[in-house]
XYZ file of C-alpha atoms in Angstrom:
375
model
C -115.449 -20.509 -21.999
C -119.159 -20.473 -21.992
C -121.042 -19.153 -25.086
C -122.660 -16.515 -22.815
C -119.349 -15.339 -21.241
C -117.865 -15.112 -24.801
C -121.005 -13.148 -26.117
C -120.518 -10.887 -23.126
C -116.910 -10.323 -24.088
C -117.593 -9.604 -27.658
C -120.141 -6.995 -26.566
C -117.440 -5.270 -24.447
C -114.931 -5.366 -27.448
C -117.595 -3.806 -29.697
C -118.508 -1.212 -26.939
C -114.889 -0.209 -26.693
C -114.234 0.232 -30.270
C -117.340 2.517 -30.314
C -115.926 4.466 -27.204
C -112.543 4.984 -28.827
C -114.289 6.686 -31.873
C -115.352 9.390 -29.478
C -111.670 10.392 -29.437
C -110.823 11.871 -32.576
C -107.117 12.446 -31.693
C -106.506 8.748 -32.391
C -106.896 9.262 -36.069
C -103.706 11.003 -36.182
C -101.598 10.086 -32.801
C -101.013 7.468 -30.323
C -101.945 9.465 -27.230
C -100.153 8.031 -24.053
C -100.341 11.278 -21.919
C -103.337 11.140 -19.897
C -101.179 11.864 -16.938
C -100.565 15.405 -18.303
C -104.098 15.774 -19.715
C -107.053 13.811 -20.278
C -108.817 14.023 -23.663
C -111.750 15.912 -25.044
C -114.346 13.794 -26.727
C -117.123 14.353 -28.992
C -120.020 13.836 -26.712
C -118.555 16.469 -24.194
C -117.925 18.758 -27.065
C -121.667 18.692 -28.114
C -122.727 19.163 -24.401
C -120.419 22.178 -23.978
C -121.677 23.970 -27.311
C -125.301 23.388 -26.414
C -124.442 24.954 -23.008
C -122.852 27.994 -24.426
C -125.609 28.136 -26.949
C -128.151 28.294 -23.962
C -126.014 31.282 -22.548
C -125.940 32.961 -26.215
C -129.630 32.889 -26.414
C -130.778 33.088 -22.819
C -128.264 35.123 -21.013
C -128.949 35.188 -17.321
C -131.612 32.695 -17.722
C -128.850 30.150 -17.575
C -128.024 31.313 -13.993
C -131.465 30.176 -13.125
C -130.328 26.542 -13.840
C -126.938 26.952 -12.075
C -127.983 26.145 -8.572
C -129.669 22.656 -9.924
C -126.597 21.747 -12.070
C -123.759 22.481 -9.351
C -126.035 20.445 -6.874
C -126.364 17.750 -9.612
C -122.586 17.608 -9.997
C -121.954 17.315 -6.219
C -124.449 14.546 -5.830
C -122.743 12.887 -8.860
C -119.212 13.065 -7.375
C -120.535 11.717 -4.156
C -122.263 8.834 -5.741
C -119.263 8.151 -8.143
C -116.798 7.816 -5.073
C -119.333 6.665 -2.294
C -119.257 9.919 -0.400
C -121.964 11.576 1.327
C -123.156 14.461 -0.967
C -122.903 17.099 2.087
C -119.151 15.948 2.483
C -118.235 17.138 -1.049
C -116.569 20.448 -1.895
C -116.470 21.555 -5.551
C -113.197 23.560 -6.117
C -111.766 24.809 -9.386
C -108.514 22.495 -8.850
C -106.806 20.490 -6.007
C -104.108 23.140 -5.459
C -106.631 25.770 -4.543
C -108.536 23.614 -2.379
C -105.725 22.228 -0.139
C -104.316 25.741 0.180
C -107.566 27.139 1.463
C -107.558 24.004 3.941
C -104.196 24.520 5.136
C -104.812 28.144 5.943
C -107.110 26.851 8.712
C -105.063 23.982 9.838
C -102.848 23.876 13.016
C -99.081 24.392 12.094
C -98.055 22.132 15.023
C -98.974 19.048 13.182
C -95.981 17.045 12.253
C -96.602 15.905 8.661
C -95.156 12.800 6.466
C -94.605 13.620 2.946
C -93.096 11.504 0.167
C -89.908 12.647 -1.601
C -90.831 13.871 -5.214
C -94.283 13.778 -4.763
C -96.327 16.284 -6.653
C -95.398 20.021 -5.791
C -98.864 21.136 -5.262
C -99.310 18.709 -2.528
C -95.706 19.108 -0.979
C -95.281 22.979 -1.387
C -98.108 24.191 0.441
C -97.292 22.422 3.786
C -93.525 23.316 3.224
C -94.237 27.032 2.598
C -96.463 27.442 5.950
C -93.563 25.702 8.006
C -95.380 22.520 8.984
C -92.622 20.284 10.959
C -91.896 17.864 7.999
C -90.548 14.269 7.607
C -89.780 13.042 4.027
C -89.376 9.227 2.984
C -88.338 7.954 -0.185
C -90.629 6.595 -3.047
C -89.233 3.007 -3.605
C -90.357 -0.571 -3.513
C -90.731 -0.573 0.142
C -93.017 2.592 0.387
C -95.506 1.328 2.869
C -92.886 0.107 5.231
C -91.392 3.593 5.267
C -94.773 5.133 5.825
C -95.378 2.762 8.825
C -92.098 3.381 10.497
C -92.398 6.973 10.146
C -95.766 6.862 11.869
C -94.622 4.730 14.540
C -91.283 6.465 15.379
C -91.500 10.035 14.356
C -94.612 11.704 15.990
C -96.326 11.893 12.856
C -99.938 13.262 13.066
C -100.645 13.713 9.277
C -99.883 11.776 6.273
C -100.211 13.713 3.099
C -99.510 11.942 -0.391
C -100.514 11.220 -3.650
C -102.190 7.756 -4.165
C -100.522 7.532 -7.709
C -96.987 9.272 -7.951
C -96.703 11.706 -10.865
C -93.331 10.869 -11.849
C -93.166 7.185 -12.285
C -96.771 5.859 -11.431
C -95.728 4.142 -8.151
C -99.143 3.429 -6.488
C -99.572 3.401 -2.580
C -101.604 0.405 -1.306
C -105.002 1.420 -0.471
C -105.544 -1.514 1.884
C -102.391 -0.521 3.525
C -103.745 2.989 4.243
C -107.048 1.338 5.524
C -104.915 -0.661 7.984
C -102.702 2.184 8.862
C -105.885 4.200 9.851
C -107.262 1.385 11.743
C -103.936 0.894 13.758
C -103.720 4.714 14.328
C -107.126 6.328 14.394
C -106.169 9.720 15.382
C -103.756 10.101 12.230
C -104.958 12.514 9.564
C -104.595 10.922 6.003
C -104.977 13.232 3.388
C -104.482 12.124 -0.549
C -104.310 13.870 -3.645
C -106.375 11.566 -6.346
C -105.442 13.496 -9.340
C -103.472 10.773 -10.832
C -105.740 8.134 -9.434
C -109.434 9.057 -9.654
C -110.970 7.724 -12.522
C -108.429 4.962 -13.004
C -110.425 2.113 -10.827
C -113.369 1.610 -8.883
C -112.942 3.607 -5.441
C -114.997 3.655 -2.331
C -114.125 6.713 -0.472
C -116.384 6.016 2.335
C -114.755 2.516 3.056
C -111.235 3.726 2.711
C -108.754 4.806 5.314
C -108.453 8.236 3.794
C -109.819 11.245 5.617
C -109.475 13.942 2.969
C -109.264 13.287 -0.820
C -108.967 16.067 -3.292
C -108.417 15.909 -7.016
C -108.482 17.822 -10.112
C -110.654 16.306 -12.752
C -108.662 17.010 -16.027
C -106.749 14.030 -16.221
C -108.294 10.453 -15.780
C -111.765 11.744 -15.275
C -111.814 13.685 -18.450
C -113.577 16.578 -17.078
C -111.721 19.207 -18.777
C -109.782 22.107 -16.908
C -111.201 24.335 -13.995
C -112.939 21.901 -12.046
C -112.121 19.550 -9.060
C -113.300 18.390 -5.666
C -112.511 17.527 -2.373
C -114.165 14.834 -0.115
C -114.294 14.611 3.810
C -114.975 11.824 6.380
C -117.353 12.762 9.175
C -115.983 14.978 12.027
C -112.833 15.835 10.165
C -113.694 19.364 10.022
C -113.151 19.861 13.583
C -109.390 20.017 12.758
C -109.969 22.838 10.509
C -110.590 26.495 10.885
C -111.113 27.578 7.456
C -111.191 31.317 6.846
C -112.308 31.642 3.224
C -115.904 32.822 2.897
C -117.897 34.681 0.270
C -121.460 34.930 -0.824
C -121.688 31.750 -2.532
C -120.735 30.133 0.764
C -123.709 31.239 2.852
C -126.434 31.755 0.051
C -129.269 34.336 0.598
C -130.353 33.270 4.024
C -127.830 31.449 5.868
C -125.910 33.017 8.788
C -122.218 32.732 9.542
C -122.589 29.840 12.109
C -125.035 27.864 9.749
C -122.402 27.645 6.874
C -121.668 24.086 6.180
C -117.837 23.407 6.312
C -117.442 22.515 2.756
C -119.210 25.577 1.628
C -116.023 27.536 3.275
C -114.399 25.958 0.020
C -116.710 27.309 -2.446
C -116.557 31.164 -1.598
C -117.409 32.430 -4.956
C -119.660 31.430 -8.057
C -119.024 27.869 -9.420
C -118.933 27.631 -13.372
C -121.676 25.893 -14.778
C -119.538 24.922 -18.034
C -116.610 23.680 -16.023
C -118.605 21.721 -13.292
C -121.406 20.704 -15.817
C -118.469 19.266 -17.817
C -117.524 17.211 -14.697
C -120.831 15.722 -14.217
C -120.985 14.882 -17.728
C -117.798 13.049 -17.832
C -118.657 11.302 -14.552
C -121.877 10.113 -16.241
C -119.860 9.043 -19.456
C -117.503 6.897 -17.196
C -120.601 5.231 -15.271
C -121.924 4.412 -18.724
C -118.797 2.646 -19.718
C -118.652 0.800 -16.448
C -115.675 1.688 -13.713
C -115.506 -2.308 -13.655
C -114.720 -2.425 -17.179
C -112.382 0.490 -16.844
C -110.615 -1.024 -13.884
C -110.028 -4.320 -15.714
C -108.766 -2.896 -18.972
C -106.471 -0.555 -17.153
C -104.981 -3.613 -15.104
C -104.460 -5.446 -18.361
C -102.620 -2.453 -19.854
C -100.652 -2.146 -16.727
C -99.395 -5.708 -16.550
C -98.325 -5.787 -20.115
C -96.701 -2.430 -20.258
C -94.662 -3.468 -17.171
C -93.673 -6.811 -18.617
C -92.620 -5.285 -21.968
C -90.829 -2.499 -20.754
C -88.932 -4.363 -18.017
C -87.624 -6.653 -20.743
C -86.076 -3.677 -22.410
C -84.462 -2.524 -19.050
C -86.634 0.756 -19.202
C -88.006 0.560 -15.442
C -86.353 1.401 -12.232
C -86.191 -1.203 -9.838
C -88.608 0.312 -7.400
C -91.468 -0.094 -10.015
C -90.216 -3.741 -11.207
C -90.256 -4.880 -7.629
C -93.578 -3.847 -6.603
C -96.819 -6.206 -6.920
C -99.017 -3.779 -8.395
C -98.479 -0.408 -10.540
C -100.613 2.015 -12.002
C -100.528 2.848 -16.079
C -98.095 5.489 -15.655
C -94.412 4.705 -16.358
C -91.428 6.608 -16.679
C -88.915 5.097 -19.263
C -85.212 5.619 -19.228
C -84.636 7.846 -22.176
C -83.779 11.507 -23.102
C -84.685 14.105 -25.467
C -83.639 12.174 -28.549
C -85.950 9.394 -27.401
C -88.506 11.814 -26.951
C -88.172 13.264 -30.466
C -88.117 9.829 -31.955
C -91.532 9.134 -30.257
C -92.899 12.311 -31.413
C -91.851 11.696 -35.152
C -93.702 8.471 -34.784
C -96.753 10.501 -33.728
C -96.665 9.320 -30.125
C -97.550 12.002 -27.596
C -95.970 11.652 -24.114
C -93.929 13.680 -21.803
C -90.429 14.311 -20.573
C -90.476 14.147 -16.737
C -87.704 13.750 -14.373
C -84.911 11.581 -15.702
C -87.078 9.866 -18.537
C -89.860 9.767 -20.798
C -93.426 9.352 -19.038
C -96.090 7.281 -20.854
C -99.655 6.694 -19.314
C -102.307 4.554 -20.626
C -106.189 5.237 -20.214
C -109.107 2.915 -21.109
C -109.019 4.258 -24.528
C -105.689 3.046 -25.194
C -104.780 -0.522 -26.370
C -102.179 -3.144 -26.413
C -101.166 -1.984 -29.613
C -100.207 1.295 -28.393
C -97.779 -0.561 -26.098
C -96.423 -2.508 -28.780
C -95.757 0.474 -30.997
C -93.894 2.174 -28.195
C -91.740 -1.097 -27.719
C -90.990 -1.393 -31.589
C -89.674 2.210 -31.844
C -87.547 1.826 -28.839
C -86.090 -1.676 -29.970
C -85.354 0.103 -33.495
C -83.417 2.801 -31.702
C -81.129 0.288 -29.961
């Protein structure tokens, strides 16, 4: 290794140590629960306090800044994910955005869903009576998708990029190839457990619509999310929601941009300002560095948990995985982890742990040590 490369790595490690200090929770806990909630950090807290102080002493003067702040957030989301600004809609969360979209979607579409996918993705299709085909989430997930699209008259594929229960991640290159092979197919993705975990170019992807709540891996806090759309996808929707915020002061109904129909009411500068602040925060760290860190953690965690027989075969068999793992265990294991100050979640048939860039190899080794001691 050259001296120059070594110096760059050292700088990166020093930077990471400074970043971790932004999260006071690590002074007491081993936090491996980002799949449930991302963390608050010092700089975001400072920004939020300053925002509310402006409201306290300025009242409605803060509203005068709101239009620019919301516009800046929209631009930041577009830049962060390589999506045109005019194709970004800001929504309070993924669930609200998807339900608004589906109210204006032809119920004759035949929809492919994944078994056990996040309820806020599957239920809106099911409750509206769309014809649905479901496939299992296993080691051959992409093959199941391809065969269903070929053989079952599927016109819409709707899925989470990363599965919330076990962390299985859909191959993005597969989705791109699927869209090229079936250009009329509409691919809708929930990125809530994905966005913020790696560099992602929406414009170059095979996904037509991606939505996400930003309180997990993007560290945006609660009450903010977004949807991104490819060109011309709006022709498939007749969205009915509308409000004053959709049109502004001068726009007529027939001049309202499609994405603004998902923004019928005022957008909270506190929440969406937090989203912009955290996207800028992740940018300063560098998504390439975050991607590399999470890949290292994923590989190590998968290897260590596999040795202990804690993972399902579907996870072990796949080449690449996220940093979400569901470990074979019960309430007893959860309580033992809690006693050792490890914060995680009981999900499905096991214990879900999830690692973000602020986690380290030590966190994985600590969990392994606890589980071994219980054997």
